[in-house]
Amino acid sequence: MHNCRKVWLLREQEIQEEEERKINEYLEAKFKKEMELQDVTRKKEEHKLRFYDSVVKTLKESEGKRLEEEQINQILLDEESLRKEEAKLAADFEKKAKMKEELREVFAKQVEHKLQQKEEERKLDLQYCQETQREIEEGKKRDQELAKKKQLQNSQYREELKLVIEEKDKLRQRDLYRRINEYQTSVNDNNKRLKEIEEERLIMLQEHATRLLGFLPKGAIKKTDLPYLDPAIQKYYNYTPEPINKNQN
């Protein structure tokens, strides 16, 4: 039984190896066939390319000869036209050169004119800057002088104002003194006048009160008047003179 199994396994291994060999042979044959096919195709392509190159070369040679003949004929036919064209080109070149020279001269004059304008503008700008600077300096100088003058005026004004205030104070003081003196004088004059009036009144009472006794208005004779009046008047007003003190020095 064991030997049968061993034989069977060997047989299976041989079958498997045979299949692998056939597969390898098939793959090798297929690869070889593909390589041969590729070689045939490559040779066909190379032959085709050589044929195309030969045809193109032949066509180019034929076309080149034809073109060369046409060019020679064209050169021969256009030689006069070429000379005329060259003459025209030379004339155009000379004309353009002359025009270029004229334009260069015009441009040079324009540049010179612009440079002169720039120089004049520069001089005007410089003059304007100098005048502006001079005006600024003069303005500063005027401002400084005005400031000094104003400061001096303010100082003088303060001094004058101080003098005016002092003078007004003096005037007010003198006026006050004057008014006080006038008032005092007026008071003194009034007192003097009142005293004179009182003295005149007392004299009139002394001279006429006795005859007018009983007819004088109330208040015409004051209590202070009685010591200086007639005894009859003193009696009428019930006035008793104070006794004289003999011990009084």
PDB file of C-alpha atoms in Angstrom:
ATOM      1  CA  MET A   1       0.000   0.000   0.000  1.00  0.00           C
ATOM      2  CA  HIS A   2       2.812   2.313   0.875  1.00  0.00           C
ATOM      3  CA  ASN A   3       4.627   1.550  -2.377  1.00  0.00           C
ATOM      4  CA  CYS A   4       1.500   2.274  -4.430  1.00  0.00           C
ATOM      5  CA  ARG A   5       1.186   5.712  -2.869  1.00  0.00           C
ATOM      6  CA  LYS A   6       4.836   6.431  -3.544  1.00  0.00           C
ATOM      7  CA  VAL A   7       4.433   5.416  -7.182  1.00  0.00           C
ATOM      8  CA  TRP A   8       1.350   7.599  -7.457  1.00  0.00           C
ATOM      9  CA  LEU A   9       3.192  10.597  -6.041  1.00  0.00           C
ATOM     10  CA  LEU A  10       6.089  10.086  -8.428  1.00  0.00           C
ATOM     11  CA  ARG A  11       3.630   9.857 -11.286  1.00  0.00           C
ATOM     12  CA  GLU A  12       1.934  13.093 -10.224  1.00  0.00           C
ATOM     13  CA  GLN A  13       5.299  14.827  -9.958  1.00  0.00           C
ATOM     14  CA  GLU A  14       6.266  13.649 -13.443  1.00  0.00           C
ATOM     15  CA  ILE A  15       2.930  14.881 -14.824  1.00  0.00           C
ATOM     16  CA  GLN A  16       3.397  18.256 -13.152  1.00  0.00           C
ATOM     17  CA  GLU A  17       6.969  18.564 -14.405  1.00  0.00           C
ATOM     18  CA  GLU A  18       5.798  17.613 -17.903  1.00  0.00           C
ATOM     19  CA  GLU A  19       3.113  20.310 -17.812  1.00  0.00           C
ATOM     20  CA  GLU A  20       5.609  22.899 -16.617  1.00  0.00           C
ATOM     21  CA  ARG A  21       8.010  21.870 -19.411  1.00  0.00           C
ATOM     22  CA  LYS A  22       5.259  22.192 -22.018  1.00  0.00           C
ATOM     23  CA  ILE A  23       4.264  25.593 -20.617  1.00  0.00           C
ATOM     24  CA  ASN A  24       7.870  26.759 -20.754  1.00  0.00           C
ATOM     25  CA  GLU A  25       8.271  25.446 -24.302  1.00  0.00           C
ATOM     26  CA  TYR A  26       5.057  27.212 -25.296  1.00  0.00           C
ATOM     27  CA  LEU A  27       6.195  30.474 -23.739  1.00  0.00           C
ATOM     28  CA  GLU A  28       9.628  30.199 -25.359  1.00  0.00           C
ATOM     29  CA  ALA A  29       8.080  29.454 -28.749  1.00  0.00           C
ATOM     30  CA  LYS A  30       5.641  32.360 -28.338  1.00  0.00           C
ATOM     31  CA  PHE A  31       8.435  34.728 -27.324  1.00  0.00           C
ATOM     32  CA  LYS A  32      10.590  33.570 -30.254  1.00  0.00           C
ATOM     33  CA  LYS A  33       7.682  34.011 -32.658  1.00  0.00           C
ATOM     34  CA  GLU A  34       6.999  37.499 -31.313  1.00  0.00           C
ATOM     35  CA  MET A  35      10.671  38.399 -31.686  1.00  0.00           C
ATOM     36  CA  GLU A  36      10.694  37.088 -35.260  1.00  0.00           C
ATOM     37  CA  LEU A  37       7.509  39.043 -35.985  1.00  0.00           C
ATOM     38  CA  GLN A  38       9.044  42.191 -34.512  1.00  0.00           C
ATOM     39  CA  ASP A  39      12.194  41.627 -36.590  1.00  0.00           C
ATOM     40  CA  VAL A  40      10.144  41.203 -39.752  1.00  0.00           C
ATOM     41  CA  THR A  41       8.118  44.310 -38.925  1.00  0.00           C
ATOM     42  CA  ARG A  42      11.295  46.282 -38.185  1.00  0.00           C
ATOM     43  CA  LYS A  43      12.848  45.184 -41.488  1.00  0.00           C
ATOM     44  CA  LYS A  44       9.672  46.165 -43.330  1.00  0.00           C
ATOM     45  CA  GLU A  45       9.715  49.570 -41.634  1.00  0.00           C
ATOM     46  CA  GLU A  46      13.394  50.049 -42.424  1.00  0.00           C
ATOM     47  CA  HIS A  47      12.793  49.085 -46.037  1.00  0.00           C
ATOM     48  CA  LYS A  48       9.837  51.439 -46.182  1.00  0.00           C
ATOM     49  CA  LEU A  49      11.932  54.256 -44.675  1.00  0.00           C
ATOM     50  CA  ARG A  50      14.764  53.623 -47.127  1.00  0.00           C
ATOM     51  CA  PHE A  51      12.255  53.698 -49.952  1.00  0.00           C
ATOM     52  CA  TYR A  52      10.738  56.951 -48.673  1.00  0.00           C
ATOM     53  CA  ASP A  53      14.205  58.466 -48.232  1.00  0.00           C
ATOM     54  CA  SER A  54      15.117  57.479 -51.781  1.00  0.00           C
ATOM     55  CA  VAL A  55      11.896  58.952 -53.140  1.00  0.00           C
ATOM     56  CA  VAL A  56      12.324  62.156 -51.120  1.00  0.00           C
ATOM     57  CA  LYS A  57      15.953  62.452 -52.201  1.00  0.00           C
ATOM     58  CA  THR A  58      15.000  61.957 -55.839  1.00  0.00           C
ATOM     59  CA  LEU A  59      12.199  64.508 -55.535  1.00  0.00           C
ATOM     60  CA  LYS A  60      14.486  66.971 -53.784  1.00  0.00           C
ATOM     61  CA  GLU A  61      17.151  66.577 -56.449  1.00  0.00           C
ATOM     62  CA  SER A  62      14.566  67.024 -59.185  1.00  0.00           C
ATOM     63  CA  GLU A  63      12.902  69.938 -57.395  1.00  0.00           C
ATOM     64  CA  GLY A  64      16.285  71.468 -56.622  1.00  0.00           C
ATOM     65  CA  LYS A  65      17.312  71.383 -60.256  1.00  0.00           C
ATOM     66  CA  ARG A  66      13.994  72.866 -61.291  1.00  0.00           C
ATOM     67  CA  LEU A  67      14.182  75.591 -58.664  1.00  0.00           C
ATOM     68  CA  GLU A  68      17.780  76.325 -59.556  1.00  0.00           C
ATOM     69  CA  GLU A  69      16.835  76.759 -63.205  1.00  0.00           C
ATOM     70  CA  GLU A  70      13.893  78.944 -62.245  1.00  0.00           C
ATOM     71  CA  GLN A  71      16.111  81.030 -59.965  1.00  0.00           C
ATOM     72  CA  ILE A  72      18.707  81.485 -62.708  1.00  0.00           C
ATOM     73  CA  ASN A  73      16.017  82.476 -65.155  1.00  0.00           C
ATOM     74  CA  GLN A  74      14.456  84.790 -62.587  1.00  0.00           C
ATOM     75  CA  ILE A  75      17.837  86.368 -61.800  1.00  0.00           C
ATOM     76  CA  LEU A  76      18.486  86.902 -65.489  1.00  0.00           C
ATOM     77  CA  LEU A  77      15.003  88.275 -66.011  1.00  0.00           C
ATOM     78  CA  ASP A  78      15.086  90.562 -62.924  1.00  0.00           C
ATOM     79  CA  GLU A  79      18.654  91.849 -63.260  1.00  0.00           C
ATOM     80  CA  GLU A  80      17.477  95.167 -64.738  1.00  0.00           C
ATOM     81  CA  SER A  81      14.739  95.422 -62.159  1.00  0.00           C
ATOM     82  CA  LEU A  82      17.323  94.724 -59.474  1.00  0.00           C
ATOM     83  CA  ARG A  83      19.557  97.515 -60.763  1.00  0.00           C
ATOM     84  CA  LYS A  84      16.560  99.845 -60.821  1.00  0.00           C
ATOM     85  CA  GLU A  85      15.597  98.741 -57.314  1.00  0.00           C
ATOM     86  CA  GLU A  86      19.151  99.293 -56.098  1.00  0.00           C
ATOM     87  CA  ALA A  87      19.157 102.749 -57.669  1.00  0.00           C
ATOM     88  CA  LYS A  88      15.803 103.478 -56.031  1.00  0.00           C
ATOM     89  CA  LEU A  89      17.088 102.176 -52.715  1.00  0.00           C
ATOM     90  CA  ALA A  90      20.197 104.335 -53.047  1.00  0.00           C
ATOM     91  CA  ALA A  91      18.038 107.382 -53.830  1.00  0.00           C
ATOM     92  CA  ASP A  92      15.742 106.577 -50.908  1.00  0.00           C
ATOM     93  CA  PHE A  93      18.758 106.096 -48.657  1.00  0.00           C
ATOM     94  CA  GLU A  94      20.221 109.433 -49.744  1.00  0.00           C
ATOM     95  CA  LYS A  95      16.827 111.099 -49.278  1.00  0.00           C
ATOM     96  CA  LYS A  96      16.423 109.541 -45.849  1.00  0.00           C
ATOM     97  CA  ALA A  97      19.987 110.499 -44.920  1.00  0.00           C
ATOM     98  CA  LYS A  98      19.318 114.091 -46.000  1.00  0.00           C
ATOM     99  CA  MET A  99      16.014 114.126 -44.128  1.00  0.00           C
ATOM    100  CA  LYS A 100      17.745 112.615 -41.107  1.00  0.00           C
ATOM    101  CA  GLU A 101      20.401 115.341 -41.228  1.00  0.00           C
ATOM    102  CA  GLU A 102      17.713 118.023 -41.514  1.00  0.00           C
ATOM    103  CA  LEU A 103      15.799 116.481 -38.625  1.00  0.00           C
ATOM    104  CA  ARG A 104      19.029 116.305 -36.624  1.00  0.00           C
ATOM    105  CA  GLU A 105      19.643 120.011 -37.252  1.00  0.00           C
ATOM    106  CA  VAL A 106      16.030 120.855 -36.328  1.00  0.00           C
ATOM    107  CA  PHE A 107      16.290 118.705 -33.208  1.00  0.00           C
ATOM    108  CA  ALA A 108      19.626 120.333 -32.319  1.00  0.00           C
ATOM    109  CA  LYS A 109      18.031 123.789 -32.682  1.00  0.00           C
ATOM    110  CA  GLN A 110      15.055 122.675 -30.577  1.00  0.00           C
ATOM    111  CA  VAL A 111      17.396 121.291 -27.922  1.00  0.00           C
ATOM    112  CA  GLU A 112      19.412 124.515 -27.952  1.00  0.00           C
ATOM    113  CA  HIS A 113      16.198 126.558 -27.707  1.00  0.00           C
ATOM    114  CA  LYS A 114      14.957 124.415 -24.818  1.00  0.00           C
ATOM    115  CA  LEU A 115      18.326 124.732 -23.087  1.00  0.00           C
ATOM    116  CA  GLN A 116      18.130 128.514 -23.462  1.00  0.00           C
ATOM    117  CA  GLN A 117      14.579 128.448 -22.067  1.00  0.00           C
ATOM    118  CA  LYS A 118      15.730 126.262 -19.178  1.00  0.00           C
ATOM    119  CA  GLU A 119      18.621 128.641 -18.506  1.00  0.00           C
ATOM    120  CA  GLU A 120      16.267 131.641 -18.567  1.00  0.00           C
ATOM    121  CA  GLU A 121      13.815 129.799 -16.303  1.00  0.00           C
ATOM    122  CA  ARG A 122      16.688 128.899 -13.970  1.00  0.00           C
ATOM    123  CA  LYS A 123      17.797 132.544 -13.862  1.00  0.00           C
ATOM    124  CA  LEU A 124      14.201 133.669 -13.247  1.00  0.00           C
ATOM    125  CA  ASP A 125      13.791 131.040 -10.517  1.00  0.00           C
ATOM    126  CA  LEU A 126      17.081 132.116  -8.949  1.00  0.00           C
ATOM    127  CA  GLN A 127      16.037 135.766  -9.145  1.00  0.00           C
ATOM    128  CA  TYR A 128      12.621 134.914  -7.685  1.00  0.00           C
ATOM    129  CA  CYS A 129      14.234 132.919  -4.867  1.00  0.00           C
ATOM    130  CA  GLN A 130      16.656 135.764  -4.141  1.00  0.00           C
ATOM    131  CA  GLU A 131      13.844 138.344  -4.172  1.00  0.00           C
ATOM    132  CA  THR A 132      11.682 136.092  -1.995  1.00  0.00           C
ATOM    133  CA  GLN A 133      14.565 135.568   0.426  1.00  0.00           C
ATOM    134  CA  ARG A 134      15.223 139.306   0.463  1.00  0.00           C
ATOM    135  CA  GLU A 135      11.522 140.014   1.082  1.00  0.00           C
ATOM    136  CA  ILE A 136      11.502 137.435   3.886  1.00  0.00           C
ATOM    137  CA  GLU A 137      14.594 139.007   5.465  1.00  0.00           C
ATOM    138  CA  GLU A 138      13.111 142.494   5.079  1.00  0.00           C
ATOM    139  CA  GLY A 139       9.823 141.214   6.522  1.00  0.00           C
ATOM    140  CA  LYS A 140      11.677 139.723   9.497  1.00  0.00           C
ATOM    141  CA  LYS A 141      13.568 142.987   9.946  1.00  0.00           C
ATOM    142  CA  ARG A 142      10.319 144.989   9.771  1.00  0.00           C
ATOM    143  CA  ASP A 143       8.665 142.607  12.215  1.00  0.00           C
ATOM    144  CA  GLN A 144      11.602 142.946  14.603  1.00  0.00           C
ATOM    145  CA  GLU A 145      11.542 146.741  14.284  1.00  0.00           C
ATOM    146  CA  LEU A 146       7.766 146.776  14.782  1.00  0.00           C
ATOM    147  CA  ALA A 147       8.142 144.476  17.788  1.00  0.00           C
ATOM    148  CA  LYS A 148      10.827 146.758  19.260  1.00  0.00           C
ATOM    149  CA  LYS A 149       8.745 149.815  18.448  1.00  0.00           C
ATOM    150  CA  LYS A 150       5.657 148.215  19.937  1.00  0.00           C
ATOM    151  CA  GLN A 151       7.636 147.166  22.991  1.00  0.00           C
ATOM    152  CA  LEU A 152       8.987 150.708  23.298  1.00  0.00           C
ATOM    153  CA  GLN A 153       5.504 152.110  22.749  1.00  0.00           C
ATOM    154  CA  ASN A 154       4.121 149.738  25.358  1.00  0.00           C
ATOM    155  CA  SER A 155       6.871 150.799  27.761  1.00  0.00           C
ATOM    156  CA  GLN A 156       6.218 154.459  26.989  1.00  0.00           C
ATOM    157  CA  TYR A 157       2.481 153.833  27.231  1.00  0.00           C
ATOM    158  CA  ARG A 158       2.940 152.203  30.637  1.00  0.00           C
ATOM    159  CA  GLU A 159       5.069 155.125  31.779  1.00  0.00           C
ATOM    160  CA  GLU A 160       2.579 157.624  30.376  1.00  0.00           C
ATOM    161  CA  LEU A 161      -0.307 155.674  31.883  1.00  0.00           C
ATOM    162  CA  LYS A 162       1.502 155.607  35.208  1.00  0.00           C
ATOM    163  CA  LEU A 163       2.068 159.366  34.995  1.00  0.00           C
ATOM    164  CA  VAL A 164      -1.569 159.931  34.008  1.00  0.00           C
ATOM    165  CA  ILE A 165      -2.762 157.788  36.920  1.00  0.00           C
ATOM    166  CA  GLU A 166      -0.420 159.585  39.307  1.00  0.00           C
ATOM    167  CA  GLU A 167      -1.541 162.942  37.914  1.00  0.00           C
ATOM    168  CA  LYS A 168      -5.194 161.937  38.253  1.00  0.00           C
ATOM    169  CA  ASP A 169      -4.529 160.779  41.813  1.00  0.00           C
ATOM    170  CA  LYS A 170      -2.887 164.112  42.551  1.00  0.00           C
ATOM    171  CA  LEU A 171      -5.772 165.947  40.910  1.00  0.00           C
ATOM    172  CA  ARG A 172      -8.315 163.908  42.879  1.00  0.00           C
ATOM    173  CA  GLN A 173      -6.344 164.499  46.072  1.00  0.00           C
ATOM    174  CA  ARG A 174      -6.064 168.224  45.377  1.00  0.00           C
ATOM    175  CA  ASP A 175      -9.748 168.308  44.456  1.00  0.00           C
ATOM    176  CA  LEU A 176     -10.569 166.453  47.667  1.00  0.00           C
ATOM    177  CA  TYR A 177      -8.463 168.884  49.680  1.00  0.00           C
ATOM    178  CA  ARG A 178     -10.062 171.761  47.830  1.00  0.00           C
ATOM    179  CA  ARG A 179     -13.564 170.439  48.469  1.00  0.00           C
ATOM    180  CA  ILE A 180     -12.723 169.798  52.139  1.00  0.00           C
ATOM    181  CA  ASN A 181     -11.315 173.298  52.421  1.00  0.00           C
ATOM    182  CA  GLU A 182     -14.315 174.725  50.616  1.00  0.00           C
ATOM    183  CA  TYR A 183     -16.632 172.755  52.866  1.00  0.00           C
ATOM    184  CA  GLN A 184     -14.725 173.831  55.963  1.00  0.00           C
ATOM    185  CA  THR A 185     -14.682 177.400  54.712  1.00  0.00           C
ATOM    186  CA  SER A 186     -18.380 177.137  53.935  1.00  0.00           C
ATOM    187  CA  VAL A 187     -19.029 175.715  57.394  1.00  0.00           C
ATOM    188  CA  ASN A 188     -16.917 178.414  58.999  1.00  0.00           C
ATOM    189  CA  ASP A 189     -18.579 181.084  56.897  1.00  0.00           C
ATOM    190  CA  ASN A 190     -21.974 179.648  57.724  1.00  0.00           C
ATOM    191  CA  ASN A 191     -21.129 179.472  61.420  1.00  0.00           C
ATOM    192  CA  LYS A 192     -19.810 183.001  61.271  1.00  0.00           C
ATOM    193  CA  ARG A 193     -22.891 184.138  59.429  1.00  0.00           C
ATOM    194  CA  LEU A 194     -25.132 182.314  61.904  1.00  0.00           C
ATOM    195  CA  LYS A 195     -23.196 183.872  64.753  1.00  0.00           C
ATOM    196  CA  GLU A 196     -23.571 187.290  63.181  1.00  0.00           C
ATOM    197  CA  ILE A 197     -27.267 186.640  62.608  1.00  0.00           C
ATOM    198  CA  GLU A 198     -27.606 185.450  66.184  1.00  0.00           C
ATOM    199  CA  GLU A 199     -25.798 188.519  67.443  1.00  0.00           C
ATOM    200  CA  GLU A 200     -27.971 190.768  65.286  1.00  0.00           C
ATOM    201  CA  ARG A 201     -31.074 188.929  66.489  1.00  0.00           C
ATOM    202  CA  LEU A 202     -29.986 189.322  70.109  1.00  0.00           C
ATOM    203  CA  ILE A 203     -29.291 193.042  69.567  1.00  0.00           C
ATOM    204  CA  MET A 204     -32.695 193.461  67.959  1.00  0.00           C
ATOM    205  CA  LEU A 205     -34.305 191.632  70.878  1.00  0.00           C
ATOM    206  CA  GLN A 206     -32.432 193.802  73.345  1.00  0.00           C
ATOM    207  CA  GLU A 207     -33.580 196.923  71.540  1.00  0.00           C
ATOM    208  CA  HIS A 208     -37.171 196.038  70.658  1.00  0.00           C
ATOM    209  CA  ALA A 209     -38.315 192.980  72.648  1.00  0.00           C
ATOM    210  CA  THR A 210     -39.563 195.064  75.581  1.00  0.00           C
ATOM    211  CA  ARG A 211     -41.953 197.055  73.369  1.00  0.00           C
ATOM    212  CA  LEU A 212     -43.042 193.876  71.523  1.00  0.00           C
ATOM    213  CA  LEU A 213     -43.555 191.813  74.625  1.00  0.00           C
ATOM    214  CA  GLY A 214     -46.740 189.786  74.252  1.00  0.00           C
ATOM    215  CA  PHE A 215     -46.703 190.116  70.462  1.00  0.00           C
ATOM    216  CA  LEU A 216     -43.641 188.044  69.622  1.00  0.00           C
ATOM    217  CA  PRO A 217     -44.314 184.632  68.052  1.00  0.00           C
ATOM    218  CA  LYS A 218     -43.612 181.538  70.051  1.00  0.00           C
ATOM    219  CA  GLY A 219     -39.952 180.580  69.877  1.00  0.00           C
ATOM    220  CA  ALA A 220     -38.783 184.041  68.903  1.00  0.00           C
ATOM    221  CA  ILE A 221     -36.993 184.300  72.249  1.00  0.00           C
ATOM    222  CA  LYS A 222     -34.840 181.348  73.237  1.00  0.00           C
ATOM    223  CA  LYS A 223     -34.016 180.374  76.796  1.00  0.00           C
ATOM    224  CA  THR A 224     -30.360 181.115  76.036  1.00  0.00           C
ATOM    225  CA  ASP A 225     -31.343 184.694  75.109  1.00  0.00           C
ATOM    226  CA  LEU A 226     -32.904 185.539  78.498  1.00  0.00           C
ATOM    227  CA  PRO A 227     -29.656 186.177  80.437  1.00  0.00           C
ATOM    228  CA  TYR A 228     -28.861 188.994  77.971  1.00  0.00           C
ATOM    229  CA  LEU A 229     -32.320 190.625  77.893  1.00  0.00           C
ATOM    230  CA  ASP A 230     -34.119 193.204  79.999  1.00  0.00           C
ATOM    231  CA  PRO A 231     -35.281 192.070  83.505  1.00  0.00           C
ATOM    232  CA  ALA A 232     -38.878 192.778  82.501  1.00  0.00           C
ATOM    233  CA  ILE A 233     -38.573 190.196  79.758  1.00  0.00           C
ATOM    234  CA  GLN A 234     -36.873 187.786  82.164  1.00  0.00           C
ATOM    235  CA  LYS A 235     -39.791 188.254  84.571  1.00  0.00           C
ATOM    236  CA  TYR A 236     -42.312 187.764  81.776  1.00  0.00           C
ATOM    237  CA  TYR A 237     -40.723 184.430  80.900  1.00  0.00           C
ATOM    238  CA  ASN A 238     -40.267 183.495  84.601  1.00  0.00           C
ATOM    239  CA  TYR A 239     -36.505 183.445  84.278  1.00  0.00           C
ATOM    240  CA  THR A 240     -34.475 183.691  87.480  1.00  0.00           C
ATOM    241  CA  PRO A 241     -30.835 184.558  87.015  1.00  0.00           C
ATOM    242  CA  GLU A 242     -28.418 182.224  88.743  1.00  0.00           C
ATOM    243  CA  PRO A 243     -26.695 183.768  91.764  1.00  0.00           C
ATOM    244  CA  ILE A 244     -23.089 184.743  91.311  1.00  0.00           C
ATOM    245  CA  ASN A 245     -20.682 182.608  93.377  1.00  0.00           C
ATOM    246  CA  LYS A 246     -18.441 185.014  95.291  1.00  0.00           C
ATOM    247  CA  ASN A 247     -15.866 182.300  95.936  1.00  0.00           C
ATOM    248  CA  GLN A 248     -15.491 181.775  92.193  1.00  0.00           C
ATOM    249  CA  ASN A 249     -12.230 183.114  91.013  1.00  0.00           C
TER     250      ASN A 249
END
